[in-house]
GROMACS .gro file of C-alpha atoms in nm:
model
  273
    1UNK     CA    1   4.974  -3.398  -0.615
    2UNK     CA    2   4.802  -3.124  -0.410
    3UNK     CA    3   4.916  -3.003  -0.069
    4UNK     CA    4   4.820  -2.762   0.207
    5UNK     CA    5   5.065  -2.619   0.461
    6UNK     CA    6   4.998  -2.522   0.822
    7UNK     CA    7   5.233  -2.424   1.103
    8UNK     CA    8   5.185  -2.571   1.452
    9UNK     CA    9   5.326  -2.330   1.707
   10UNK     CA   10   5.411  -2.414   2.069
   11UNK     CA   11   5.441  -2.084   2.255
   12UNK     CA   12   5.514  -1.974   2.611
   13UNK     CA   13   5.774  -2.247   2.661
   14UNK     CA   14   5.821  -2.335   3.028
   15UNK     CA   15   6.174  -2.480   3.004
   16UNK     CA   16   6.354  -2.211   2.808
   17UNK     CA   17   6.349  -2.027   2.478
   18UNK     CA   18   6.415  -2.336   2.263
   19UNK     CA   19   6.325  -2.625   2.493
   20UNK     CA   20   6.019  -2.847   2.526
   21UNK     CA   21   5.964  -3.189   2.681
   22UNK     CA   22   6.042  -3.440   2.404
   23UNK     CA   23   5.783  -3.698   2.514
   24UNK     CA   24   5.508  -3.435   2.530
   25UNK     CA   25   5.608  -3.290   2.192
   26UNK     CA   26   5.614  -3.636   2.034
   27UNK     CA   27   5.271  -3.721   2.173
   28UNK     CA   28   5.131  -3.388   2.056
   29UNK     CA   29   5.267  -3.431   1.702
   30UNK     CA   30   5.124  -3.783   1.684
   31UNK     CA   31   4.785  -3.639   1.772
   32UNK     CA   32   4.805  -3.360   1.514
   33UNK     CA   33   4.925  -3.605   1.247
   34UNK     CA   34   4.616  -3.820   1.302
   35UNK     CA   35   4.381  -3.521   1.307
   36UNK     CA   36   4.521  -3.362   0.989
   37UNK     CA   37   4.541  -3.689   0.792
   38UNK     CA   38   4.189  -3.798   0.888
   39UNK     CA   39   4.045  -3.451   0.820
   40UNK     CA   40   4.200  -3.448   0.473
   41UNK     CA   41   4.083  -3.803   0.401
   42UNK     CA   42   3.734  -3.710   0.526
   43UNK     CA   43   3.709  -3.433   0.266
   44UNK     CA   44   3.873  -3.625  -0.019
   45UNK     CA   45   3.637  -3.921   0.021
   46UNK     CA   46   3.323  -3.717   0.075
   47UNK     CA   47   3.267  -3.799   0.441
   48UNK     CA   48   3.442  -4.132   0.499
   49UNK     CA   49   3.562  -4.178   0.858
   50UNK     CA   50   3.875  -4.396   0.865
   51UNK     CA   51   4.132  -4.423   1.146
   52UNK     CA   52   4.354  -4.685   0.979
   53UNK     CA   53   4.621  -4.423   0.922
   54UNK     CA   54   4.844  -4.637   0.703
   55UNK     CA   55   4.566  -4.673   0.444
   56UNK     CA   56   4.465  -4.307   0.413
   57UNK     CA   57   4.507  -4.133   0.076
   58UNK     CA   58   4.629  -3.820   0.256
   59UNK     CA   59   4.976  -3.810   0.413
   60UNK     CA   60   5.127  -3.561   0.660
   61UNK     CA   61   5.497  -3.462   0.663
   62UNK     CA   62   5.700  -3.199   0.846
   63UNK     CA   63   6.018  -3.000   0.900
   64UNK     CA   64   6.095  -2.806   1.220
   65UNK     CA   65   6.196  -2.451   1.305
   66UNK     CA   66   6.310  -2.298   1.636
   67UNK     CA   67   6.229  -1.938   1.724
   68UNK     CA   68   6.311  -1.754   2.044
   69UNK     CA   69   6.050  -1.853   2.301
   70UNK     CA   70   5.856  -2.092   2.078
   71UNK     CA   71   5.884  -2.401   1.860
   72UNK     CA   72   5.723  -2.407   1.515
   73UNK     CA   73   5.649  -2.723   1.316
   74UNK     CA   74   5.549  -2.668   0.951
   75UNK     CA   75   5.328  -2.953   0.828
   76UNK     CA   76   5.218  -3.044   0.477
   77UNK     CA   77   4.895  -3.234   0.417
   78UNK     CA   78   4.936  -3.405   0.081
   79UNK     CA   79   4.664  -3.563  -0.131
   80UNK     CA   80   4.788  -3.830  -0.374
   81UNK     CA   81   4.440  -3.901  -0.509
   82UNK     CA   82   4.395  -3.634  -0.775
   83UNK     CA   83   4.191  -3.319  -0.821
   84UNK     CA   84   3.928  -3.337  -0.548
   85UNK     CA   85   4.150  -3.212  -0.268
   86UNK     CA   86   4.243  -2.894  -0.452
   87UNK     CA   87   3.886  -2.769  -0.422
   88UNK     CA   88   3.891  -2.815  -0.045
   89UNK     CA   89   4.247  -2.704   0.013
   90UNK     CA   90   4.173  -2.373   0.184
   91UNK     CA   91   3.870  -2.289   0.391
   92UNK     CA   92   3.711  -2.635   0.415
   93UNK     CA   93   4.012  -2.824   0.550
   94UNK     CA   94   4.084  -2.541   0.793
   95UNK     CA   95   3.723  -2.544   0.913
   96UNK     CA   96   3.723  -2.923   0.962
   97UNK     CA   97   4.051  -2.917   1.157
   98UNK     CA   98   3.929  -2.624   1.369
   99UNK     CA   99   3.605  -2.805   1.449
  100UNK     CA  100   3.787  -3.123   1.556
  101UNK     CA  101   4.039  -2.943   1.778
  102UNK     CA  102   3.810  -2.672   1.922
  103UNK     CA  103   3.513  -2.673   2.159
  104UNK     CA  104   3.278  -2.784   1.873
  105UNK     CA  105   3.001  -2.537   1.956
  106UNK     CA  106   2.737  -2.359   1.748
  107UNK     CA  107   2.981  -2.094   1.625
  108UNK     CA  108   3.229  -2.355   1.500
  109UNK     CA  109   2.953  -2.551   1.325
  110UNK     CA  110   2.825  -2.237   1.151
  111UNK     CA  111   3.177  -2.157   1.032
  112UNK     CA  112   3.222  -2.513   0.903
  113UNK     CA  113   2.886  -2.509   0.724
  114UNK     CA  114   2.968  -2.177   0.555
  115UNK     CA  115   3.313  -2.297   0.446
  116UNK     CA  116   3.172  -2.617   0.294
  117UNK     CA  117   2.895  -2.425   0.120
  118UNK     CA  118   3.148  -2.191  -0.042
  119UNK     CA  119   3.381  -2.474  -0.148
  120UNK     CA  120   3.117  -2.715  -0.275
  121UNK     CA  121   2.911  -2.458  -0.464
  122UNK     CA  122   2.592  -2.636  -0.567
  123UNK     CA  123   2.675  -2.984  -0.432
  124UNK     CA  124   2.423  -2.973  -0.146
  125UNK     CA  125   2.410  -3.352  -0.104
  126UNK     CA  126   2.784  -3.376  -0.037
  127UNK     CA  127   2.772  -3.079   0.198
  128UNK     CA  128   2.491  -3.239   0.401
  129UNK     CA  129   2.675  -3.573   0.410
  130UNK     CA  130   2.991  -3.410   0.543
  131UNK     CA  131   2.805  -3.214   0.807
  132UNK     CA  132   2.609  -3.521   0.918
  133UNK     CA  133   2.926  -3.725   0.977
  134UNK     CA  134   3.166  -3.459   1.112
  135UNK     CA  135   3.078  -3.536   1.474
  136UNK     CA  136   3.152  -3.905   1.417
  137UNK     CA  137   3.494  -3.806   1.284
  138UNK     CA  138   3.557  -3.568   1.574
  139UNK     CA  139   3.451  -3.829   1.832
  140UNK     CA  140   3.676  -4.092   1.674
  141UNK     CA  141   3.970  -3.850   1.706
  142UNK     CA  142   3.906  -3.757   2.071
  143UNK     CA  143   4.213  -3.952   2.185
  144UNK     CA  144   4.426  -3.791   1.910
  145UNK     CA  145   4.300  -3.449   2.022
  146UNK     CA  146   4.406  -3.519   2.379
  147UNK     CA  147   4.749  -3.620   2.247
  148UNK     CA  148   4.777  -3.302   2.041
  149UNK     CA  149   4.710  -3.079   2.342
  150UNK     CA  150   4.934  -3.269   2.588
  151UNK     CA  151   5.206  -3.000   2.633
  152UNK     CA  152   4.961  -2.721   2.729
  153UNK     CA  153   4.996  -2.636   3.096
  154UNK     CA  154   5.318  -2.840   3.118
  155UNK     CA  155   5.586  -2.749   2.862
  156UNK     CA  156   5.403  -2.458   2.700
  157UNK     CA  157   5.113  -2.220   2.755
  158UNK     CA  158   4.945  -2.232   2.414
  159UNK     CA  159   4.936  -2.433   2.092
  160UNK     CA  160   4.828  -2.266   1.768
  161UNK     CA  161   4.769  -2.388   1.415
  162UNK     CA  162   4.863  -2.105   1.178
  163UNK     CA  163   4.834  -2.053   0.805
  164UNK     CA  164   5.149  -2.107   0.598
  165UNK     CA  165   5.242  -1.736   0.616
  166UNK     CA  166   5.189  -1.732   0.996
  167UNK     CA  167   4.958  -1.435   0.950
  168UNK     CA  168   4.650  -1.584   1.120
  169UNK     CA  169   4.568  -1.819   1.407
  170UNK     CA  170   4.340  -2.084   1.255
  171UNK     CA  171   4.314  -2.258   1.593
  172UNK     CA  172   4.460  -2.142   1.924
  173UNK     CA  173   4.423  -2.343   2.245
  174UNK     CA  174   4.530  -2.224   2.592
  175UNK     CA  175   4.486  -2.388   2.933
  176UNK     CA  176   4.131  -2.259   2.980
  177UNK     CA  177   4.011  -2.389   2.643
  178UNK     CA  178   4.196  -2.718   2.695
  179UNK     CA  179   4.003  -2.778   3.019
  180UNK     CA  180   3.675  -2.695   2.842
  181UNK     CA  181   3.753  -2.932   2.554
  182UNK     CA  182   3.851  -3.214   2.787
  183UNK     CA  183   3.532  -3.173   2.991
  184UNK     CA  184   3.326  -3.246   2.679
  185UNK     CA  185   3.516  -3.555   2.569
  186UNK     CA  186   3.290  -3.799   2.750
  187UNK     CA  187   3.378  -4.166   2.755
  188UNK     CA  188   3.238  -4.483   2.913
  189UNK     CA  189   3.384  -4.805   3.054
  190UNK     CA  190   3.228  -5.117   2.902
  191UNK     CA  191   3.174  -5.456   3.070
  192UNK     CA  192   3.448  -5.714   3.028
  193UNK     CA  193   3.459  -5.880   2.686
  194UNK     CA  194   3.685  -6.119   2.493
  195UNK     CA  195   3.907  -5.989   2.214
  196UNK     CA  196   4.177  -6.115   1.978
  197UNK     CA  197   4.472  -5.899   1.878
  198UNK     CA  198   4.848  -5.853   1.860
  199UNK     CA  199   5.062  -5.670   2.116
  200UNK     CA  200   5.297  -5.431   1.935
  201UNK     CA  201   5.441  -5.258   2.244
  202UNK     CA  202   5.475  -5.388   2.601
  203UNK     CA  203   5.620  -5.242   2.923
  204UNK     CA  204   5.678  -5.524   3.173
  205UNK     CA  205   5.708  -5.279   3.464
  206UNK     CA  206   5.388  -5.076   3.418
  207UNK     CA  207   5.185  -5.318   3.206
  208UNK     CA  208   5.130  -5.044   2.947
  209UNK     CA  209   5.089  -5.179   2.595
  210UNK     CA  210   4.954  -5.113   2.247
  211UNK     CA  211   4.727  -5.363   2.076
  212UNK     CA  212   4.601  -5.405   1.720
  213UNK     CA  213   4.277  -5.600   1.697
  214UNK     CA  214   4.246  -5.877   1.441
  215UNK     CA  215   4.125  -5.723   1.116
  216UNK     CA  216   4.246  -5.372   1.212
  217UNK     CA  217   4.621  -5.426   1.213
  218UNK     CA  218   4.701  -5.066   1.114
  219UNK     CA  219   4.526  -4.923   1.421
  220UNK     CA  220   4.707  -4.948   1.755
  221UNK     CA  221   4.505  -4.895   2.071
  222UNK     CA  222   4.651  -4.809   2.412
  223UNK     CA  223   4.608  -5.063   2.689
  224UNK     CA  224   4.723  -5.165   3.035
  225UNK     CA  225   4.761  -5.524   3.155
  226UNK     CA  226   4.649  -5.565   3.518
  227UNK     CA  227   4.676  -5.946   3.514
  228UNK     CA  228   4.935  -6.057   3.779
  229UNK     CA  229   5.044  -6.330   3.537
  230UNK     CA  230   5.242  -6.061   3.353
  231UNK     CA  231   5.495  -6.078   3.640
  232UNK     CA  232   5.561  -6.449   3.583
  233UNK     CA  233   5.835  -6.576   3.349
  234UNK     CA  234   5.735  -6.705   3.005
  235UNK     CA  235   5.381  -6.575   3.041
  236UNK     CA  236   5.130  -6.566   2.754
  237UNK     CA  237   5.159  -6.189   2.703
  238UNK     CA  238   5.537  -6.188   2.659
  239UNK     CA  239   5.523  -6.496   2.439
  240UNK     CA  240   5.258  -6.344   2.209
  241UNK     CA  241   5.451  -6.014   2.196
  242UNK     CA  242   5.785  -6.177   2.113
  243UNK     CA  243   5.630  -6.398   1.844
  244UNK     CA  244   5.398  -6.125   1.709
  245UNK     CA  245   5.121  -6.381   1.749
  246UNK     CA  246   4.750  -6.328   1.804
  247UNK     CA  247   4.645  -6.326   2.169
  248UNK     CA  248   4.297  -6.400   2.302
  249UNK     CA  249   4.234  -6.182   2.607
  250UNK     CA  250   3.961  -6.050   2.831
  251UNK     CA  251   3.935  -5.677   2.897
  252UNK     CA  252   3.713  -5.387   2.989
  253UNK     CA  253   3.734  -5.100   2.742
  254UNK     CA  254   3.716  -4.725   2.760
  255UNK     CA  255   3.501  -4.607   2.469
  256UNK     CA  256   3.430  -4.270   2.312
  257UNK     CA  257   3.080  -4.130   2.283
  258UNK     CA  258   3.067  -4.285   1.936
  259UNK     CA  259   3.158  -4.631   2.068
  260UNK     CA  260   3.520  -4.642   1.947
  261UNK     CA  261   3.766  -4.816   2.178
  262UNK     CA  262   4.010  -4.569   2.338
  263UNK     CA  263   4.185  -4.802   2.583
  264UNK     CA  264   4.194  -5.167   2.698
  265UNK     CA  265   4.210  -5.273   3.063
  266UNK     CA  266   4.328  -5.634   3.027
  267UNK     CA  267   4.254  -5.866   3.318
  268UNK     CA  268   4.325  -6.213   3.181
  269UNK     CA  269   4.404  -6.427   2.878
  270UNK     CA  270   4.125  -6.634   2.722
  271UNK     CA  271   4.094  -6.986   2.588
  272UNK     CA  272   4.267  -7.059   2.260
  273UNK     CA  273   4.614  -6.918   2.333
   0.00000   0.00000   0.00000
């Protein structure tokens, strides 16, 4: 088993030397977990983009450490698939993670290309395949990136990804860079369509929910139910949620530039429930 270690550092804490908003920290760590696991899987598989996190060959684990004025979370990205990951373990994985989290400009692309060239030696076909699909991976992780940067400007001033010795900032994002990154994460709202999926989380007060579409049970997508029927007793949404049953529903969707669904806006149930 091969592994790489990074340290995620939350600095400039707004609430005190050892305090950060738990909800913001949890959301941020969820985002980084997705980014790191998908980046590792992307390299291990030679360019495969997969967001079904439970089925990835790369796993992410952590312990935590508190320092005066900052919170540090060591993370280990572990490859259970064999020897391939060891060749990518340094510069390539760092370059992929940096590209996903950063502004994704010309400088970042040149750094990524150079890192892959050094790691892959003469395997030009694999290098080209990785470079041609990196934007698809980054677009698919736009929501995870927003999660990862949630605390900036609220509970902390900066978030950094450091090497295991904490000697170098591999990625460092402050409020200015966060605004720039968010301005480039374009999305669109699609016309209303019919879908089938299972509700795994449901807030009856706000209508917020998480839904897994049929055939993609390992991927949970954020949603909000605007249908007034949610306020009624024994409605179809509560029944499907309590029984973990499939629900046919109609919704508009927020989609990334690559066409991946970021969020559902559910207006009604559909025939067949």
